[in-house]
mmCIF file with all atom_site columns, C-alpha atoms in Angstrom:
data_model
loop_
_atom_site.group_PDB
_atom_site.id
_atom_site.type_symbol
_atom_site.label_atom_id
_atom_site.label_alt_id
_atom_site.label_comp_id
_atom_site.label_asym_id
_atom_site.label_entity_id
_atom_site.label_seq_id
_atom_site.pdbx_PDB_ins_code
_atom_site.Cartn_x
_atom_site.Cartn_y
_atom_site.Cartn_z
_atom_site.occupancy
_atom_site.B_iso_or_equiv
_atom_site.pdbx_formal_charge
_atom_site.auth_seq_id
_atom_site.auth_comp_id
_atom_site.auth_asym_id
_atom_site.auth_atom_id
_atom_site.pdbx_PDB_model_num
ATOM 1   C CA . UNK A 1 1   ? -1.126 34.515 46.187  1.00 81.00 ? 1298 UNK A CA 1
ATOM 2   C CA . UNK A 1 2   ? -2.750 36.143 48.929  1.00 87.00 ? 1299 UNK A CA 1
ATOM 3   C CA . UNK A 1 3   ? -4.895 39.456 48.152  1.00 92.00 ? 1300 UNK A CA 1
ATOM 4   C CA . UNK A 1 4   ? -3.489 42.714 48.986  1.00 93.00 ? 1301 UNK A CA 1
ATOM 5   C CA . UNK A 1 5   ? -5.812 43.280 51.164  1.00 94.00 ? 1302 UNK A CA 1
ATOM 6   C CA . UNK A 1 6   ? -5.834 40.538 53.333  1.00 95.00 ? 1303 UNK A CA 1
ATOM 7   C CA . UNK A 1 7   ? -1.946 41.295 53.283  1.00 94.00 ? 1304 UNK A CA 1
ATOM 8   C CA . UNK A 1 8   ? -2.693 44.759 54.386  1.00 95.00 ? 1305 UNK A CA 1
ATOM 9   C CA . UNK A 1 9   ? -4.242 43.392 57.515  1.00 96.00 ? 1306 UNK A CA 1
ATOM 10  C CA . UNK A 1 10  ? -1.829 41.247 58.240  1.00 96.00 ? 1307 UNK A CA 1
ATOM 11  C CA . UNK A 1 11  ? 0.419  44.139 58.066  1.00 96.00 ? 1308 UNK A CA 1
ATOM 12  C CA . UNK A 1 12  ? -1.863 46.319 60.163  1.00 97.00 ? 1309 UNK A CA 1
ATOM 13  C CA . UNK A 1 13  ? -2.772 43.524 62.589  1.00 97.00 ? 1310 UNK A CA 1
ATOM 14  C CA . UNK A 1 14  ? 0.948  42.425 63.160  1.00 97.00 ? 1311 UNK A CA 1
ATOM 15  C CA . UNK A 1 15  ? 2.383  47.083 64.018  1.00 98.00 ? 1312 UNK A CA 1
ATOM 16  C CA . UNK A 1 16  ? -0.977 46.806 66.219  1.00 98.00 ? 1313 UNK A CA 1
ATOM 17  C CA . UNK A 1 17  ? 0.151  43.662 68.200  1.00 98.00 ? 1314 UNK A CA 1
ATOM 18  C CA . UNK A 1 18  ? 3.632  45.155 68.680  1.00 98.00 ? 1315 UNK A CA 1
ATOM 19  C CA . UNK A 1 19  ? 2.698  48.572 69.331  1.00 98.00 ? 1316 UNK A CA 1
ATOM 20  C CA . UNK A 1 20  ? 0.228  47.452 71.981  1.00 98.00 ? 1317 UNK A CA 1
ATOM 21  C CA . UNK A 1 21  ? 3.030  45.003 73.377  1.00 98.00 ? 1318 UNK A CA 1
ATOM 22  C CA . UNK A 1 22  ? 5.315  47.606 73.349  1.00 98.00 ? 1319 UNK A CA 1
ATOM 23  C CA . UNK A 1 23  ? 3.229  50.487 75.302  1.00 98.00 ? 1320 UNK A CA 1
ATOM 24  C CA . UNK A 1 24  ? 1.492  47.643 77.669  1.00 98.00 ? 1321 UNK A CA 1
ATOM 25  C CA . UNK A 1 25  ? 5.554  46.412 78.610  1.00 98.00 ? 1322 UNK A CA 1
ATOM 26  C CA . UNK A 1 26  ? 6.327  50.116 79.307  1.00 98.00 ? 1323 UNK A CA 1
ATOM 27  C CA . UNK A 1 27  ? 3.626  51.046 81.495  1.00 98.00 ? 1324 UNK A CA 1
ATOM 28  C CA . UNK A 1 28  ? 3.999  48.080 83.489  1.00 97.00 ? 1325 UNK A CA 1
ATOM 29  C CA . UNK A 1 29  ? 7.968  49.545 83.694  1.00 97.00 ? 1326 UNK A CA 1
ATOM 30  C CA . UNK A 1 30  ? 7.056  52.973 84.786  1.00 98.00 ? 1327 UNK A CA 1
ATOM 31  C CA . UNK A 1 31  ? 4.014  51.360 86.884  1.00 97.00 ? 1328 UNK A CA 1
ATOM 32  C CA . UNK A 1 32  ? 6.869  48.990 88.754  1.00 94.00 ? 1329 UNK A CA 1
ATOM 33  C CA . UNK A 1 33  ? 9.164  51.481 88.963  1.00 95.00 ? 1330 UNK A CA 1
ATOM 34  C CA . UNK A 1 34  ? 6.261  53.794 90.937  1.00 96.00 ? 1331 UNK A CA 1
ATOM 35  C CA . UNK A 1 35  ? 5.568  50.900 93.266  1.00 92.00 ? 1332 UNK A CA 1
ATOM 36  C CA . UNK A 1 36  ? 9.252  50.301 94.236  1.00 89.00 ? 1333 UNK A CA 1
ATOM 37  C CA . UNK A 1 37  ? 10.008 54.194 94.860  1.00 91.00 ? 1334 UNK A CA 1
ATOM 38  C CA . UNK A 1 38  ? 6.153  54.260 96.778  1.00 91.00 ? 1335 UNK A CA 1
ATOM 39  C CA . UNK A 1 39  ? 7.902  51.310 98.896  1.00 87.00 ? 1336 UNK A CA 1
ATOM 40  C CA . UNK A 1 40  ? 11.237 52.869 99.374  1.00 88.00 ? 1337 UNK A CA 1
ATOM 41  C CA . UNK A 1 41  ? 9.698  56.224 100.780 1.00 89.00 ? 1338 UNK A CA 1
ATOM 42  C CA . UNK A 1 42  ? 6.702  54.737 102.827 1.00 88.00 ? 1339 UNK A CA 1
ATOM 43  C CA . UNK A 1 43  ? 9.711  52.415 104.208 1.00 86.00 ? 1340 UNK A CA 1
ATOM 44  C CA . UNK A 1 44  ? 12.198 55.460 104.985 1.00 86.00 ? 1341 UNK A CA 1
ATOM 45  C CA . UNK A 1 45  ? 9.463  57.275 106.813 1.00 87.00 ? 1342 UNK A CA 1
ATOM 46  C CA . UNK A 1 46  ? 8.655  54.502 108.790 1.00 86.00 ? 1343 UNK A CA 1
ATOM 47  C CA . UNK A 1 47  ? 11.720 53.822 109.771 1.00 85.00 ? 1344 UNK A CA 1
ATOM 48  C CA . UNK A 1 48  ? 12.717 57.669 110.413 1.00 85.00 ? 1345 UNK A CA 1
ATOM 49  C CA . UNK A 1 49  ? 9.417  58.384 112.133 1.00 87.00 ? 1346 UNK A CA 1
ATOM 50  C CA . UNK A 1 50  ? 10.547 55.176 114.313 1.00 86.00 ? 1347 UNK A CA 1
ATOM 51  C CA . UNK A 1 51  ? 13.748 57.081 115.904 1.00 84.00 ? 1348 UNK A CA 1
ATOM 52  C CA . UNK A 1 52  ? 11.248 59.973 117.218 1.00 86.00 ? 1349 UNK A CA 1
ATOM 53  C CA . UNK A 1 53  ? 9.862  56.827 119.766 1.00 89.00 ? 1350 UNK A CA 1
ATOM 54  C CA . UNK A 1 54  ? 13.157 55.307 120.723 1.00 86.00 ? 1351 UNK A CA 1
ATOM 55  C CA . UNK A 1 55  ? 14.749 56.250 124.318 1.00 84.00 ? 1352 UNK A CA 1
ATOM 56  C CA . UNK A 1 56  ? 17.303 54.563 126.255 1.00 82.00 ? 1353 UNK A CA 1
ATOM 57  C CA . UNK A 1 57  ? 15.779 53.261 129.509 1.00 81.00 ? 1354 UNK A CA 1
ATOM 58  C CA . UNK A 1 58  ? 18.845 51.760 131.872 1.00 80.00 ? 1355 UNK A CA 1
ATOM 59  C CA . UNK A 1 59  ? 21.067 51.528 128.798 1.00 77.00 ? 1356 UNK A CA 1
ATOM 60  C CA . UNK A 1 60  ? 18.594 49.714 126.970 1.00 80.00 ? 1357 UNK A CA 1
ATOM 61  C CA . UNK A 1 61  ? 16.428 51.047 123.881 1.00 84.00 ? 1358 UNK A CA 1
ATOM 62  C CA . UNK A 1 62  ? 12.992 51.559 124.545 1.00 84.00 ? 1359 UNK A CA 1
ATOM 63  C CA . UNK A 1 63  ? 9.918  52.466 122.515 1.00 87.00 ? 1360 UNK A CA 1
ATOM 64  C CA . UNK A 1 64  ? 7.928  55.600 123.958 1.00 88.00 ? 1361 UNK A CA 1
ATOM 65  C CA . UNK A 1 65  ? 5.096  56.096 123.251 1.00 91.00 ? 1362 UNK A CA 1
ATOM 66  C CA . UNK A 1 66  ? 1.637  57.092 124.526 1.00 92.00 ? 1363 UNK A CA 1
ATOM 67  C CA . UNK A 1 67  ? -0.330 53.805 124.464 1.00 93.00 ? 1364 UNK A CA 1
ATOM 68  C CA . UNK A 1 68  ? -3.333 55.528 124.239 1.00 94.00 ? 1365 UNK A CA 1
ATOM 69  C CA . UNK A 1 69  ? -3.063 57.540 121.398 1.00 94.00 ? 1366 UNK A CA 1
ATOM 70  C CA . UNK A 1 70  ? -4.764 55.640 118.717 1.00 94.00 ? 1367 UNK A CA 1
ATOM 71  C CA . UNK A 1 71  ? -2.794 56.702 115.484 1.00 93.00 ? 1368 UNK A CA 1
ATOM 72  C CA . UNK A 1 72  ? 0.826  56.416 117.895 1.00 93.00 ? 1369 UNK A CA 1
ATOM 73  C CA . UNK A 1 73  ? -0.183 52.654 118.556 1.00 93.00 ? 1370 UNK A CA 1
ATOM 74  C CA . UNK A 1 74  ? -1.211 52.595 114.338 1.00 92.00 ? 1371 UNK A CA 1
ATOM 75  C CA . UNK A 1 75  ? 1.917  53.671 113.765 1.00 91.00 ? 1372 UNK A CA 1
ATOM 76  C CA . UNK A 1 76  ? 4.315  52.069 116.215 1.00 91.00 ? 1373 UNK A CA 1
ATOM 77  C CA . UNK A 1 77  ? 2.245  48.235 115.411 1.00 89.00 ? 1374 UNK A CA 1
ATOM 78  C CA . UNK A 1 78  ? 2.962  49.203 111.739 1.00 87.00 ? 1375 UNK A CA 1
ATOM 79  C CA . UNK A 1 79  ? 6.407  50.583 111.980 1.00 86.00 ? 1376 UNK A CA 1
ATOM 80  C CA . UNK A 1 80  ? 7.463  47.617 114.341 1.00 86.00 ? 1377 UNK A CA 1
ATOM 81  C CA . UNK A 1 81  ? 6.233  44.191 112.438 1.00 84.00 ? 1378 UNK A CA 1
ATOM 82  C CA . UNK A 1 82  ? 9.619  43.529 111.500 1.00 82.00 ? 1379 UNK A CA 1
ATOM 83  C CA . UNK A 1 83  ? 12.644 45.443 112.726 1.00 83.00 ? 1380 UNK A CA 1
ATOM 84  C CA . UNK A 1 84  ? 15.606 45.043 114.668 1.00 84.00 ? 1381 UNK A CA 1
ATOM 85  C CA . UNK A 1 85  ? 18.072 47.059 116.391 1.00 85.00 ? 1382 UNK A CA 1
ATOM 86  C CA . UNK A 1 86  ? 21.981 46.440 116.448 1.00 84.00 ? 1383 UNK A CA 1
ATOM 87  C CA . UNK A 1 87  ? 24.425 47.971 118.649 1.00 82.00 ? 1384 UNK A CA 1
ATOM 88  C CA . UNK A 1 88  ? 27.089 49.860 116.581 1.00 81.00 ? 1385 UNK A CA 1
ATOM 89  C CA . UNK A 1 89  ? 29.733 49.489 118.921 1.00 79.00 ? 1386 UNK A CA 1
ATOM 90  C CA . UNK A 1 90  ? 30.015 45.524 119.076 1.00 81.00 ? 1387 UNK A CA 1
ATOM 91  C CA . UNK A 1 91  ? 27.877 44.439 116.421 1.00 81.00 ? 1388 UNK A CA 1
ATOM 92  C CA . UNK A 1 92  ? 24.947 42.788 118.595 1.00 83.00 ? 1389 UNK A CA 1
ATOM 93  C CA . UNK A 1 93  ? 21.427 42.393 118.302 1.00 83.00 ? 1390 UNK A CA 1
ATOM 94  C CA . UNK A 1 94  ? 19.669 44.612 121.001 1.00 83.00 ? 1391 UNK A CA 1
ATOM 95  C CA . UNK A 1 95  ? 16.165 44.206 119.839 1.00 83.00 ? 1392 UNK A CA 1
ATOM 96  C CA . UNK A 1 96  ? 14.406 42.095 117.294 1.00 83.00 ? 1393 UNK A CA 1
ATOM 97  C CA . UNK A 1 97  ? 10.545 42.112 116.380 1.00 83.00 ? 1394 UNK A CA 1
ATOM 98  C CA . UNK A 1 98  ? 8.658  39.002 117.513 1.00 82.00 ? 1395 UNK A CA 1
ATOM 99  C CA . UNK A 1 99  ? 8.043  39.158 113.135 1.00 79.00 ? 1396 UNK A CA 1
ATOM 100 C CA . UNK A 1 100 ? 11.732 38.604 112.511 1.00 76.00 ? 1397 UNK A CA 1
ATOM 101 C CA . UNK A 1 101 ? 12.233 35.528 114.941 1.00 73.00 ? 1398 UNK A CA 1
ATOM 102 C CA . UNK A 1 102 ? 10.667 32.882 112.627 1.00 74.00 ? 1399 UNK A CA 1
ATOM 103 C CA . UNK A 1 103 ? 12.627 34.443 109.588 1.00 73.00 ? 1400 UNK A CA 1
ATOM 104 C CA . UNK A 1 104 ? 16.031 33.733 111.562 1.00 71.00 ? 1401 UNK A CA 1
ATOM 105 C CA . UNK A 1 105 ? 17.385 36.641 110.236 1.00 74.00 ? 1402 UNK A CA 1
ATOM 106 C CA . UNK A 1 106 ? 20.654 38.317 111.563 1.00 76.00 ? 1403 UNK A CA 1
ATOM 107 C CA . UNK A 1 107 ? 23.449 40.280 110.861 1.00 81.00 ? 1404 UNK A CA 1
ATOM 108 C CA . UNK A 1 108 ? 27.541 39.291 111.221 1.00 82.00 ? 1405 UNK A CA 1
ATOM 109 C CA . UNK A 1 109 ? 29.263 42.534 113.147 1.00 83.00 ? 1406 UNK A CA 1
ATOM 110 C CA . UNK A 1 110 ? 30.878 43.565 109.670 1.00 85.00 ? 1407 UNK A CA 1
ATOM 111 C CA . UNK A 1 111 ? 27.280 43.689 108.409 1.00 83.00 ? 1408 UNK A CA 1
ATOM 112 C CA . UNK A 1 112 ? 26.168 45.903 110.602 1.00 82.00 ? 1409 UNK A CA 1
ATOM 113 C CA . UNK A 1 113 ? 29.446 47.929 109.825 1.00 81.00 ? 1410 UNK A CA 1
ATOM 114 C CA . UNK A 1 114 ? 28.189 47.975 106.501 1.00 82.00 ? 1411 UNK A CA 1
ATOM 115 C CA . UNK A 1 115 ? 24.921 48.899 107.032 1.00 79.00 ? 1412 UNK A CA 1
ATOM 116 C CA . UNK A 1 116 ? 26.495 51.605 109.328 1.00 78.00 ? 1413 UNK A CA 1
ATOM 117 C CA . UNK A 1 117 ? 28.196 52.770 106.476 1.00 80.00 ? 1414 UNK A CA 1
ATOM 118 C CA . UNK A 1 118 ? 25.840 52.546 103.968 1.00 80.00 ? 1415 UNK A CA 1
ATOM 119 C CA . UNK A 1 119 ? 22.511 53.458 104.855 1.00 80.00 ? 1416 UNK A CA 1
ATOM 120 C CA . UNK A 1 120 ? 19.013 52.942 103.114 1.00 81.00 ? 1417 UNK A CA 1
ATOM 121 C CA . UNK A 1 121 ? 16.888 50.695 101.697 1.00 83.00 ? 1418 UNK A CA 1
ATOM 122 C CA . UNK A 1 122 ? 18.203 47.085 100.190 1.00 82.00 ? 1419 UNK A CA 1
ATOM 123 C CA . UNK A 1 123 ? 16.535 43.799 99.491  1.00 83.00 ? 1420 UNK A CA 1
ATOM 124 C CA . UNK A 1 124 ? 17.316 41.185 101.846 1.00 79.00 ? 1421 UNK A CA 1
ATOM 125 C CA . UNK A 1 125 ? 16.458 37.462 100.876 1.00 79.00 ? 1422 UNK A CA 1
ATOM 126 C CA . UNK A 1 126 ? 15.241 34.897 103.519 1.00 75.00 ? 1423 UNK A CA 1
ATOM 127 C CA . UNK A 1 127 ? 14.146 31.461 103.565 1.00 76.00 ? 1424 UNK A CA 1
ATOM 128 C CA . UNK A 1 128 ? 10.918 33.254 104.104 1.00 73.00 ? 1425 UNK A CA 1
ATOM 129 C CA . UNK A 1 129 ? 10.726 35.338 100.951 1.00 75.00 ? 1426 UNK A CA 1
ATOM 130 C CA . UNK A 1 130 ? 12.165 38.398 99.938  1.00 78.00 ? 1427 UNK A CA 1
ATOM 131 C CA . UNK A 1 131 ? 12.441 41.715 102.613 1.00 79.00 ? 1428 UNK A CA 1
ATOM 132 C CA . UNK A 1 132 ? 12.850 45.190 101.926 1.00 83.00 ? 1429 UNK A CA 1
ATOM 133 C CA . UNK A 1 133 ? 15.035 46.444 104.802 1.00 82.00 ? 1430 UNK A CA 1
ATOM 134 C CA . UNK A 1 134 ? 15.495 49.661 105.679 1.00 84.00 ? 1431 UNK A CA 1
ATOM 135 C CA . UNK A 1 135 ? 18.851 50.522 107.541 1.00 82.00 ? 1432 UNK A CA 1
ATOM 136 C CA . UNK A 1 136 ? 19.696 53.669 109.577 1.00 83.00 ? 1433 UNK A CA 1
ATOM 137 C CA . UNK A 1 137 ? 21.757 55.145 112.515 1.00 82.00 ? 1434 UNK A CA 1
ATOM 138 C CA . UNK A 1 138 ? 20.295 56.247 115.727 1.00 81.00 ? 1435 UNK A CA 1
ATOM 139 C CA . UNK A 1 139 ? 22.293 58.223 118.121 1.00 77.00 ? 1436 UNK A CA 1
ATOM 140 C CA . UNK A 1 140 ? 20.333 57.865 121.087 1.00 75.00 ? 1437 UNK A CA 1
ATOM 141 C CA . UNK A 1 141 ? 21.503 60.656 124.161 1.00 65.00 ? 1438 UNK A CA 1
ATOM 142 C CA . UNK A 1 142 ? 21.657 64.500 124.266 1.00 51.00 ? 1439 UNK A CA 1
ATOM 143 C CA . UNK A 1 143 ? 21.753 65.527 120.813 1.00 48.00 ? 1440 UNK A CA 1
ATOM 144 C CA . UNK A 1 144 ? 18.559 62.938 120.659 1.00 48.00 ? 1441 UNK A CA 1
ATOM 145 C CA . UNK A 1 145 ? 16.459 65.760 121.372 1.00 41.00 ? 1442 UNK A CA 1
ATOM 146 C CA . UNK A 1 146 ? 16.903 67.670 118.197 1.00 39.00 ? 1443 UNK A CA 1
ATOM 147 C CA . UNK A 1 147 ? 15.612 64.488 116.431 1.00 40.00 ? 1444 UNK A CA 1
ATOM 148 C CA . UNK A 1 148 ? 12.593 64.602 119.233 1.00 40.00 ? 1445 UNK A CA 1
ATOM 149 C CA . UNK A 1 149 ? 11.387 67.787 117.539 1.00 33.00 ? 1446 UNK A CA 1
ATOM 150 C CA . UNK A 1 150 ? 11.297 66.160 114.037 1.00 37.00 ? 1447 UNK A CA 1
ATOM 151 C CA . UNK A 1 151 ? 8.907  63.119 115.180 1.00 36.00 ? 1448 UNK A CA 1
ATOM 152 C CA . UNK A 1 152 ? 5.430  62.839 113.976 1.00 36.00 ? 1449 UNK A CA 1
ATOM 153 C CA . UNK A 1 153 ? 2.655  64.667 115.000 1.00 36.00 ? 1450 UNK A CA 1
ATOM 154 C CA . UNK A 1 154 ? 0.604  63.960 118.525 1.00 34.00 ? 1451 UNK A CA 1
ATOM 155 C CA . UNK A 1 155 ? 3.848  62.543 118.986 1.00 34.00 ? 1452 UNK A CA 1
ATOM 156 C CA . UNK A 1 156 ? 4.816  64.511 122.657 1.00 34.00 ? 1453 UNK A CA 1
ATOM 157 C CA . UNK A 1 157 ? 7.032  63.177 125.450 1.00 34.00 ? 1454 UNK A CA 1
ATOM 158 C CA . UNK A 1 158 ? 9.669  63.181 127.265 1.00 31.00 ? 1455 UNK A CA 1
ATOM 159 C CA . UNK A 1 159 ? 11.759 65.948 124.627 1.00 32.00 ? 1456 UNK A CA 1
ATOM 160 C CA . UNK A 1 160 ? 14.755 67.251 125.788 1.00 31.00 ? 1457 UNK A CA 1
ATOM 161 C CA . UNK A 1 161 ? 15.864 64.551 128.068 1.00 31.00 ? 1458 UNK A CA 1
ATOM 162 C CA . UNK A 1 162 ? 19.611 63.898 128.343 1.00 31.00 ? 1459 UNK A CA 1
ATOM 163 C CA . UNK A 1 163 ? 20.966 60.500 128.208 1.00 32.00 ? 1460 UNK A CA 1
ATOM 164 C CA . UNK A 1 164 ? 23.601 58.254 127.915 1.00 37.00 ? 1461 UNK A CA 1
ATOM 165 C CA . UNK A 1 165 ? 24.830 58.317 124.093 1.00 39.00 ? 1462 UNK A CA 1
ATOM 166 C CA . UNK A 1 166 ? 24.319 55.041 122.802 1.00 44.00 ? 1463 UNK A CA 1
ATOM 167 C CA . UNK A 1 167 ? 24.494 54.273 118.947 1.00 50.00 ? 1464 UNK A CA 1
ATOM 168 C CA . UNK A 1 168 ? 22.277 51.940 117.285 1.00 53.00 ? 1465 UNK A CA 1
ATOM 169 C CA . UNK A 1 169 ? 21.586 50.759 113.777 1.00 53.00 ? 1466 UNK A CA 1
ATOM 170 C CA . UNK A 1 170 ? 17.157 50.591 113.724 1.00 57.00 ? 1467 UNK A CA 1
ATOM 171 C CA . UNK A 1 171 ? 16.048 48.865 110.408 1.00 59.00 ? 1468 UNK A CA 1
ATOM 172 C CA . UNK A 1 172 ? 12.490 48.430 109.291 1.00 59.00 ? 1469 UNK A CA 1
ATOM 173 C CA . UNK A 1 173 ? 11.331 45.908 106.790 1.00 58.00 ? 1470 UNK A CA 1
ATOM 174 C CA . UNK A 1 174 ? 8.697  45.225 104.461 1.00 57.00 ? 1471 UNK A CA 1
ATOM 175 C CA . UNK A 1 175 ? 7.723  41.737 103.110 1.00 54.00 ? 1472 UNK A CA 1
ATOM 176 C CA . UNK A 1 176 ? 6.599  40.919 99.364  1.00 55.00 ? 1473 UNK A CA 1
ATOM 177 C CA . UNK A 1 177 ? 3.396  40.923 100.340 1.00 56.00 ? 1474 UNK A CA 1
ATOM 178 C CA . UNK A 1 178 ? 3.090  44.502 102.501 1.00 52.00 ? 1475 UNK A CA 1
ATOM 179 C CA . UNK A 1 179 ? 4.612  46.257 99.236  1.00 50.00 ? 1476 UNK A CA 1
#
């Protein structure tokens, strides 16, 4: 028979084990669940802070910016890695990062509808690895410049320009290793 109080610590040893299980498995919940929000909003602002740049040059979207503006280039280089821009009218890539190419990553024209429909942040799985892809609509033309007065800060040109509407879904993305 084994003593009582070698059973005791048994006993003792065994709640300890569990409990510490138990409270390291739940802060590595709420500590992953932190992360992934942390990843969702720092993704959403890029790619809202993105629409303040984009301008419609000869029917064609353009990224505006003043290239000598330190923190504008920080933000653009960042905000730019990997993104792409769809036309919502037909369903075609307009503009694809030079980060996307090797990931051969597109979208069908009901896709896009999709994404059109549905906007925000969703996980997108490439031969690559995994992306977090952020998807919104930009209506680029006259009521543009309402957006133009939401745009970062140091962020100034060219507001209140009328243009040609054009629609365009604008996704950013993170990969695994960025979040």
């Amino acid at each position: 028979p084994i003593a009582v109080r070698t059973r005791l610590t048994l006993v003792y040893t065994g709640v300890l084990a569990v409990l510490l299980a138990g409270l390291g498995f739940a802060a590595y919940r709420v500590l992953s669940a932190q992360l992934e929000a942390a990843a969702n909003s720092d993704l959403q602002e890029l790619t809202d802070g993105l629409h303040g740049y984009l301008r419609l040059e000869n029917g064609v979207p353009v990224l505006s910016y003043d290239r000598s503006d330190p923190a504008q280039v920080a933000f653009i280089e960042t905000a730019t890695r990997f993104y792409q821009l769809y036309d919502l009218d037909n369903g075609e890539p307009v503009v694809q990062s030079p980060g996307l190419s090797p990931m051969a990553m597109g979208f069908t024209a009901d896709e896009v509808k999709d994404y059109e429909a549905r906007e925000g942040v969703r996980d997108i799985v490439t031969d690559q690895g995994r992306l977090r892809f952020s998807s919104t609509v930009v209506r680029l033309g006259p009521d543009h410049a309402e957006h133009e007065r939401q745009k970062p800060a140091g962020a100034e040109h060219g507001a209140g320009r009328v243009q040609p509407t054009r629609t365009i879904d604008a996704g950013a993305a993170l990969t695994d290793d960025q979040r």
